Amino acid sequence: MTIRDAREADLPAIVAIYNSIIPGRMVTADLEPVTVASRLPWLEAHHPERRPVWVAEEDDRVIGWLSFDTFYARAAYDGTAMIAIYVEEARRRTGLGHLLLDRALAHAPKLGVHTLLGYIFAHNEPSLRFFAKFGFERWAHLPRIASLDGIERDLIIVGRRLTA
C-alpha cells in the first residue's frame, strides 16, 4: 500500500468512497450523493504544500483518503486545518484510518499547521473514540445544528494542538 498526493484521476474513487457513507447519516451532512464534477473545484483548491488530499492506494486502487481542509479563510487561521478521513467499507477497522491519521499528525507541522480539528456528529461515537485515541479533545458542542432526515443532530468539534 502507498499513500500519495491525490490526482484528478483519483476523483472518481474519492467520490465513490465518500458517497458510500452518505446513506448511513453518521459522517457527513451531505444528504445526496455528490458528483465528480461537483468535487473537482474542491480538489483543485487543495495544494500538496499547504492543504493536501492524500489517497491510500493498494493494487492500483484507491481504498481511502484524507484531506486537510481550510478551517476559516482568514490569514490568522492559516495554522489550523480541519481533517477528514474516509475509508472504503471493506477496509474499515483494518488500521488504515490509523495509518492516515498518524501520517497527518506527523506531516502537519511541515504544512505550517499547528492545530488540527475534526467535525464529528455527536451520535458518531466510533469516530469520536477514534480521534480521542490520538489525543483529540472535545473543544466545542454545537447542539441541534444539523437536520438529517428530520432528526436534529449535534456536532462535536474535536481538536488537537500539535506544537506548544
PDB file of C-alpha atoms in Angstrom:
ATOM      1  CA  MET A   1       0.000   0.000   0.000  1.00  0.00           C
ATOM      2  CA  THR A   2       1.127   3.535  -0.732  1.00  0.00           C
ATOM      3  CA  ILE A   3      -0.075   6.928   0.441  1.00  0.00           C
ATOM      4  CA  ARG A   4       0.391   9.726  -2.054  1.00  0.00           C
ATOM      5  CA  ASP A   5      -0.993  13.073  -3.125  1.00  0.00           C
ATOM      6  CA  ALA A   6      -4.327  12.774  -4.885  1.00  0.00           C
ATOM      7  CA  ARG A   7      -4.592  13.455  -8.600  1.00  0.00           C
ATOM      8  CA  GLU A   8      -7.609  14.385 -10.675  1.00  0.00           C
ATOM      9  CA  ALA A   9      -7.710  10.797 -11.970  1.00  0.00           C
ATOM     10  CA  ASP A  10      -8.384   9.673  -8.364  1.00  0.00           C
ATOM     11  CA  LEU A  11     -11.518  11.766  -8.042  1.00  0.00           C
ATOM     12  CA  PRO A  12     -13.990   9.058  -9.150  1.00  0.00           C
ATOM     13  CA  ALA A  13     -12.675   6.737  -6.414  1.00  0.00           C
ATOM     14  CA  ILE A  14     -12.616   9.534  -3.827  1.00  0.00           C
ATOM     15  CA  VAL A  15     -16.224  10.398  -4.674  1.00  0.00           C
ATOM     16  CA  ALA A  16     -17.320   6.754  -4.617  1.00  0.00           C
ATOM     17  CA  ILE A  17     -15.879   6.248  -1.126  1.00  0.00           C
ATOM     18  CA  TYR A  18     -17.456   9.497   0.072  1.00  0.00           C
ATOM     19  CA  ASN A  19     -20.851   8.695  -1.453  1.00  0.00           C
ATOM     20  CA  SER A  20     -20.837   5.260   0.182  1.00  0.00           C
ATOM     21  CA  ILE A  21     -21.056   6.836   3.647  1.00  0.00           C
ATOM     22  CA  ILE A  22     -23.869   9.312   2.936  1.00  0.00           C
ATOM     23  CA  PRO A  23     -26.797   6.872   3.451  1.00  0.00           C
ATOM     24  CA  GLY A  24     -25.606   5.972   6.962  1.00  0.00           C
ATOM     25  CA  ARG A  25     -26.221   9.543   8.203  1.00  0.00           C
ATOM     26  CA  MET A  26     -23.278   9.235  10.616  1.00  0.00           C
ATOM     27  CA  VAL A  27     -20.389  11.002   8.944  1.00  0.00           C
ATOM     28  CA  THR A  28     -21.394  13.797   6.591  1.00  0.00           C
ATOM     29  CA  ALA A  29     -24.068  16.448   6.337  1.00  0.00           C
ATOM     30  CA  ASP A  30     -24.477  15.754   2.627  1.00  0.00           C
ATOM     31  CA  LEU A  31     -27.858  14.144   2.086  1.00  0.00           C
ATOM     32  CA  GLU A  32     -27.481  13.246  -1.583  1.00  0.00           C
ATOM     33  CA  PRO A  33     -24.546  11.760  -3.489  1.00  0.00           C
ATOM     34  CA  VAL A  34     -22.013  14.220  -4.859  1.00  0.00           C
ATOM     35  CA  THR A  35     -20.651  14.109  -8.389  1.00  0.00           C
ATOM     36  CA  VAL A  36     -17.114  14.042  -9.659  1.00  0.00           C
ATOM     37  CA  ALA A  37     -17.773  17.346 -11.440  1.00  0.00           C
ATOM     38  CA  SER A  38     -19.015  18.984  -8.236  1.00  0.00           C
ATOM     39  CA  ARG A  39     -15.926  17.852  -6.311  1.00  0.00           C
ATOM     40  CA  LEU A  40     -13.379  18.957  -8.911  1.00  0.00           C
ATOM     41  CA  PRO A  41     -13.183  22.559  -7.550  1.00  0.00           C
ATOM     42  CA  TRP A  42     -12.711  21.099  -4.046  1.00  0.00           C
ATOM     43  CA  LEU A  43      -9.765  19.003  -5.226  1.00  0.00           C
ATOM     44  CA  GLU A  44      -8.278  21.886  -7.214  1.00  0.00           C
ATOM     45  CA  ALA A  45      -8.420  24.086  -4.084  1.00  0.00           C
ATOM     46  CA  HIS A  46      -6.118  21.672  -2.269  1.00  0.00           C
ATOM     47  CA  HIS A  47      -2.381  22.039  -2.722  1.00  0.00           C
ATOM     48  CA  PRO A  48       0.153  19.415  -1.605  1.00  0.00           C
ATOM     49  CA  GLU A  49       2.404  22.003   0.048  1.00  0.00           C
ATOM     50  CA  ARG A  50      -0.350  23.560   2.237  1.00  0.00           C
ATOM     51  CA  ARG A  51      -3.649  21.619   2.154  1.00  0.00           C
ATOM     52  CA  PRO A  52      -3.109  18.197   0.596  1.00  0.00           C
ATOM     53  CA  VAL A  53      -5.508  15.424  -0.205  1.00  0.00           C
ATOM     54  CA  TRP A  54      -3.861  12.052   0.156  1.00  0.00           C
ATOM     55  CA  VAL A  55      -5.054   8.747  -1.176  1.00  0.00           C
ATOM     56  CA  ALA A  56      -4.209   5.321   0.170  1.00  0.00           C
ATOM     57  CA  GLU A  57      -3.710   3.039  -2.783  1.00  0.00           C
ATOM     58  CA  GLU A  58      -3.399  -0.721  -2.940  1.00  0.00           C
ATOM     59  CA  ASP A  59      -3.042  -2.735  -6.131  1.00  0.00           C
ATOM     60  CA  ASP A  60      -3.581   0.451  -8.164  1.00  0.00           C
ATOM     61  CA  ARG A  61      -6.914   1.082  -6.408  1.00  0.00           C
ATOM     62  CA  VAL A  62      -7.803   3.919  -4.037  1.00  0.00           C
ATOM     63  CA  ILE A  63      -9.023   2.414  -0.756  1.00  0.00           C
ATOM     64  CA  GLY A  64      -9.142   5.525   1.413  1.00  0.00           C
ATOM     65  CA  TRP A  65      -8.298   9.177   1.571  1.00  0.00           C
ATOM     66  CA  LEU A  66      -7.550  12.074   3.902  1.00  0.00           C
ATOM     67  CA  SER A  67      -7.872  15.794   3.313  1.00  0.00           C
ATOM     68  CA  PHE A  68      -6.540  18.850   5.093  1.00  0.00           C
ATOM     69  CA  ASP A  69      -9.234  21.485   4.681  1.00  0.00           C
ATOM     70  CA  THR A  70      -9.117  25.184   5.407  1.00  0.00           C
ATOM     71  CA  PHE A  71     -10.771  25.881   8.744  1.00  0.00           C
ATOM     72  CA  TYR A  72     -11.626  29.509   8.045  1.00  0.00           C
ATOM     73  CA  ALA A  73     -10.457  31.610   5.107  1.00  0.00           C
ATOM     74  CA  ARG A  74      -8.725  34.328   7.102  1.00  0.00           C
ATOM     75  CA  ALA A  75      -4.943  34.604   7.354  1.00  0.00           C
ATOM     76  CA  ALA A  76      -4.868  34.399  11.146  1.00  0.00           C
ATOM     77  CA  TYR A  77      -6.274  30.861  10.923  1.00  0.00           C
ATOM     78  CA  ASP A  78      -3.747  29.525   8.393  1.00  0.00           C
ATOM     79  CA  GLY A  79      -2.129  27.319  11.048  1.00  0.00           C
ATOM     80  CA  THR A  80      -5.378  25.487  11.707  1.00  0.00           C
ATOM     81  CA  ALA A  81      -6.820  22.799   9.441  1.00  0.00           C
ATOM     82  CA  MET A  82      -9.811  20.520   9.540  1.00  0.00           C
ATOM     83  CA  ILE A  83      -9.052  16.943   8.574  1.00  0.00           C
ATOM     84  CA  ALA A  84     -11.378  14.399   7.075  1.00  0.00           C
ATOM     85  CA  ILE A  85     -10.698  10.681   6.724  1.00  0.00           C
ATOM     86  CA  TYR A  86     -12.724   8.294   4.576  1.00  0.00           C
ATOM     87  CA  VAL A  87     -12.035   4.599   4.070  1.00  0.00           C
ATOM     88  CA  GLU A  88     -13.853   2.191   1.790  1.00  0.00           C
ATOM     89  CA  GLU A  89     -16.198  -0.094   3.669  1.00  0.00           C
ATOM     90  CA  ALA A  90     -14.183  -3.288   3.189  1.00  0.00           C
ATOM     91  CA  ARG A  91     -11.096  -1.623   4.703  1.00  0.00           C
ATOM     92  CA  ARG A  92     -12.706  -0.023   7.758  1.00  0.00           C
ATOM     93  CA  ARG A  93     -11.367  -1.229  11.114  1.00  0.00           C
ATOM     94  CA  THR A  94      -8.209  -2.592   9.490  1.00  0.00           C
ATOM     95  CA  GLY A  95      -5.836   0.131  10.677  1.00  0.00           C
ATOM     96  CA  LEU A  96      -5.936   2.216   7.502  1.00  0.00           C
ATOM     97  CA  GLY A  97      -7.566   5.167   9.276  1.00  0.00           C
ATOM     98  CA  HIS A  98      -4.899   4.963  11.984  1.00  0.00           C
ATOM     99  CA  LEU A  99      -2.167   4.974   9.353  1.00  0.00           C
ATOM    100  CA  LEU A 100      -3.638   8.020   7.611  1.00  0.00           C
ATOM    101  CA  LEU A 101      -4.117   9.971  10.844  1.00  0.00           C
ATOM    102  CA  ASP A 102      -0.617   9.075  12.110  1.00  0.00           C
ATOM    103  CA  ARG A 103       0.821  10.425   8.889  1.00  0.00           C
ATOM    104  CA  ALA A 104      -1.305  13.584   9.115  1.00  0.00           C
ATOM    105  CA  LEU A 105      -0.152  14.274  12.672  1.00  0.00           C
ATOM    106  CA  ALA A 106       3.491  13.824  11.708  1.00  0.00           C
ATOM    107  CA  HIS A 107       3.235  15.835   8.497  1.00  0.00           C
ATOM    108  CA  ALA A 108       1.015  18.725   9.628  1.00  0.00           C
ATOM    109  CA  PRO A 109       3.858  20.905  11.015  1.00  0.00           C
ATOM    110  CA  LYS A 110       5.606  20.666   7.618  1.00  0.00           C
ATOM    111  CA  LEU A 111       2.449  22.208   6.149  1.00  0.00           C
ATOM    112  CA  GLY A 112       2.537  25.056   8.640  1.00  0.00           C
ATOM    113  CA  VAL A 113      -0.338  23.501  10.598  1.00  0.00           C
ATOM    114  CA  HIS A 114      -0.150  23.646  14.385  1.00  0.00           C
ATOM    115  CA  THR A 115      -3.771  22.748  15.165  1.00  0.00           C
ATOM    116  CA  LEU A 116      -5.993  20.030  13.700  1.00  0.00           C
ATOM    117  CA  LEU A 117      -9.758  19.898  14.003  1.00  0.00           C
ATOM    118  CA  GLY A 118     -12.335  17.243  13.271  1.00  0.00           C
ATOM    119  CA  TYR A 119     -16.061  17.866  12.849  1.00  0.00           C
ATOM    120  CA  ILE A 120     -17.980  14.827  14.074  1.00  0.00           C
ATOM    121  CA  PHE A 121     -21.678  14.270  14.681  1.00  0.00           C
ATOM    122  CA  ALA A 122     -22.317  13.564  18.368  1.00  0.00           C
ATOM    123  CA  HIS A 123     -24.086  10.287  17.509  1.00  0.00           C
ATOM    124  CA  ASN A 124     -20.949   9.047  15.703  1.00  0.00           C
ATOM    125  CA  GLU A 125     -19.348   7.506  18.769  1.00  0.00           C
ATOM    126  CA  PRO A 126     -16.890   5.332  16.795  1.00  0.00           C
ATOM    127  CA  SER A 127     -15.316   8.414  15.193  1.00  0.00           C
ATOM    128  CA  LEU A 128     -15.264  10.299  18.491  1.00  0.00           C
ATOM    129  CA  ARG A 129     -13.435   7.361  20.111  1.00  0.00           C
ATOM    130  CA  PHE A 130     -11.075   7.083  17.147  1.00  0.00           C
ATOM    131  CA  PHE A 131      -9.968  10.701  17.381  1.00  0.00           C
ATOM    132  CA  ALA A 132      -9.747  10.532  21.187  1.00  0.00           C
ATOM    133  CA  LYS A 133      -7.197   7.697  20.832  1.00  0.00           C
ATOM    134  CA  PHE A 134      -4.981  10.193  19.025  1.00  0.00           C
ATOM    135  CA  GLY A 135      -5.224  12.855  21.707  1.00  0.00           C
ATOM    136  CA  PHE A 136      -8.017  14.924  20.216  1.00  0.00           C
ATOM    137  CA  GLU A 137     -10.228  16.589  22.818  1.00  0.00           C
ATOM    138  CA  ARG A 138     -13.787  17.868  22.573  1.00  0.00           C
ATOM    139  CA  TRP A 139     -13.448  21.602  22.007  1.00  0.00           C
ATOM    140  CA  ALA A 140     -16.993  22.527  21.020  1.00  0.00           C
ATOM    141  CA  HIS A 141     -20.514  21.164  21.133  1.00  0.00           C
ATOM    142  CA  LEU A 142     -22.969  22.679  18.690  1.00  0.00           C
ATOM    143  CA  PRO A 143     -26.423  21.381  19.645  1.00  0.00           C
ATOM    144  CA  ARG A 144     -29.037  20.521  17.024  1.00  0.00           C
ATOM    145  CA  ILE A 145     -27.083  22.209  14.245  1.00  0.00           C
ATOM    146  CA  ALA A 146     -27.868  19.678  11.502  1.00  0.00           C
ATOM    147  CA  SER A 147     -31.058  18.041  10.337  1.00  0.00           C
ATOM    148  CA  LEU A 148     -30.614  14.543   8.940  1.00  0.00           C
ATOM    149  CA  ASP A 149     -33.882  13.139   7.614  1.00  0.00           C
ATOM    150  CA  GLY A 150     -35.823  15.327  10.030  1.00  0.00           C
ATOM    151  CA  ILE A 151     -33.715  14.374  13.052  1.00  0.00           C
ATOM    152  CA  GLU A 152     -31.762  17.225  14.588  1.00  0.00           C
ATOM    153  CA  ARG A 153     -28.172  16.277  15.302  1.00  0.00           C
ATOM    154  CA  ASP A 154     -25.394  17.815  17.393  1.00  0.00           C
ATOM    155  CA  LEU A 155     -21.940  18.491  16.028  1.00  0.00           C
ATOM    156  CA  ILE A 156     -18.822  17.979  18.108  1.00  0.00           C
ATOM    157  CA  ILE A 157     -15.616  19.750  17.137  1.00  0.00           C
ATOM    158  CA  VAL A 158     -12.556  17.888  18.332  1.00  0.00           C
ATOM    159  CA  GLY A 159      -9.142  19.454  18.289  1.00  0.00           C
ATOM    160  CA  ARG A 160      -5.517  18.795  18.920  1.00  0.00           C
ATOM    161  CA  ARG A 161      -2.684  21.276  19.218  1.00  0.00           C
ATOM    162  CA  LEU A 162       0.467  19.860  17.639  1.00  0.00           C
ATOM    163  CA  THR A 163       3.040  22.377  18.806  1.00  0.00           C
ATOM    164  CA  ALA A 164       3.473  24.168  22.131  1.00  0.00           C
TER     165      ALA A 164
END
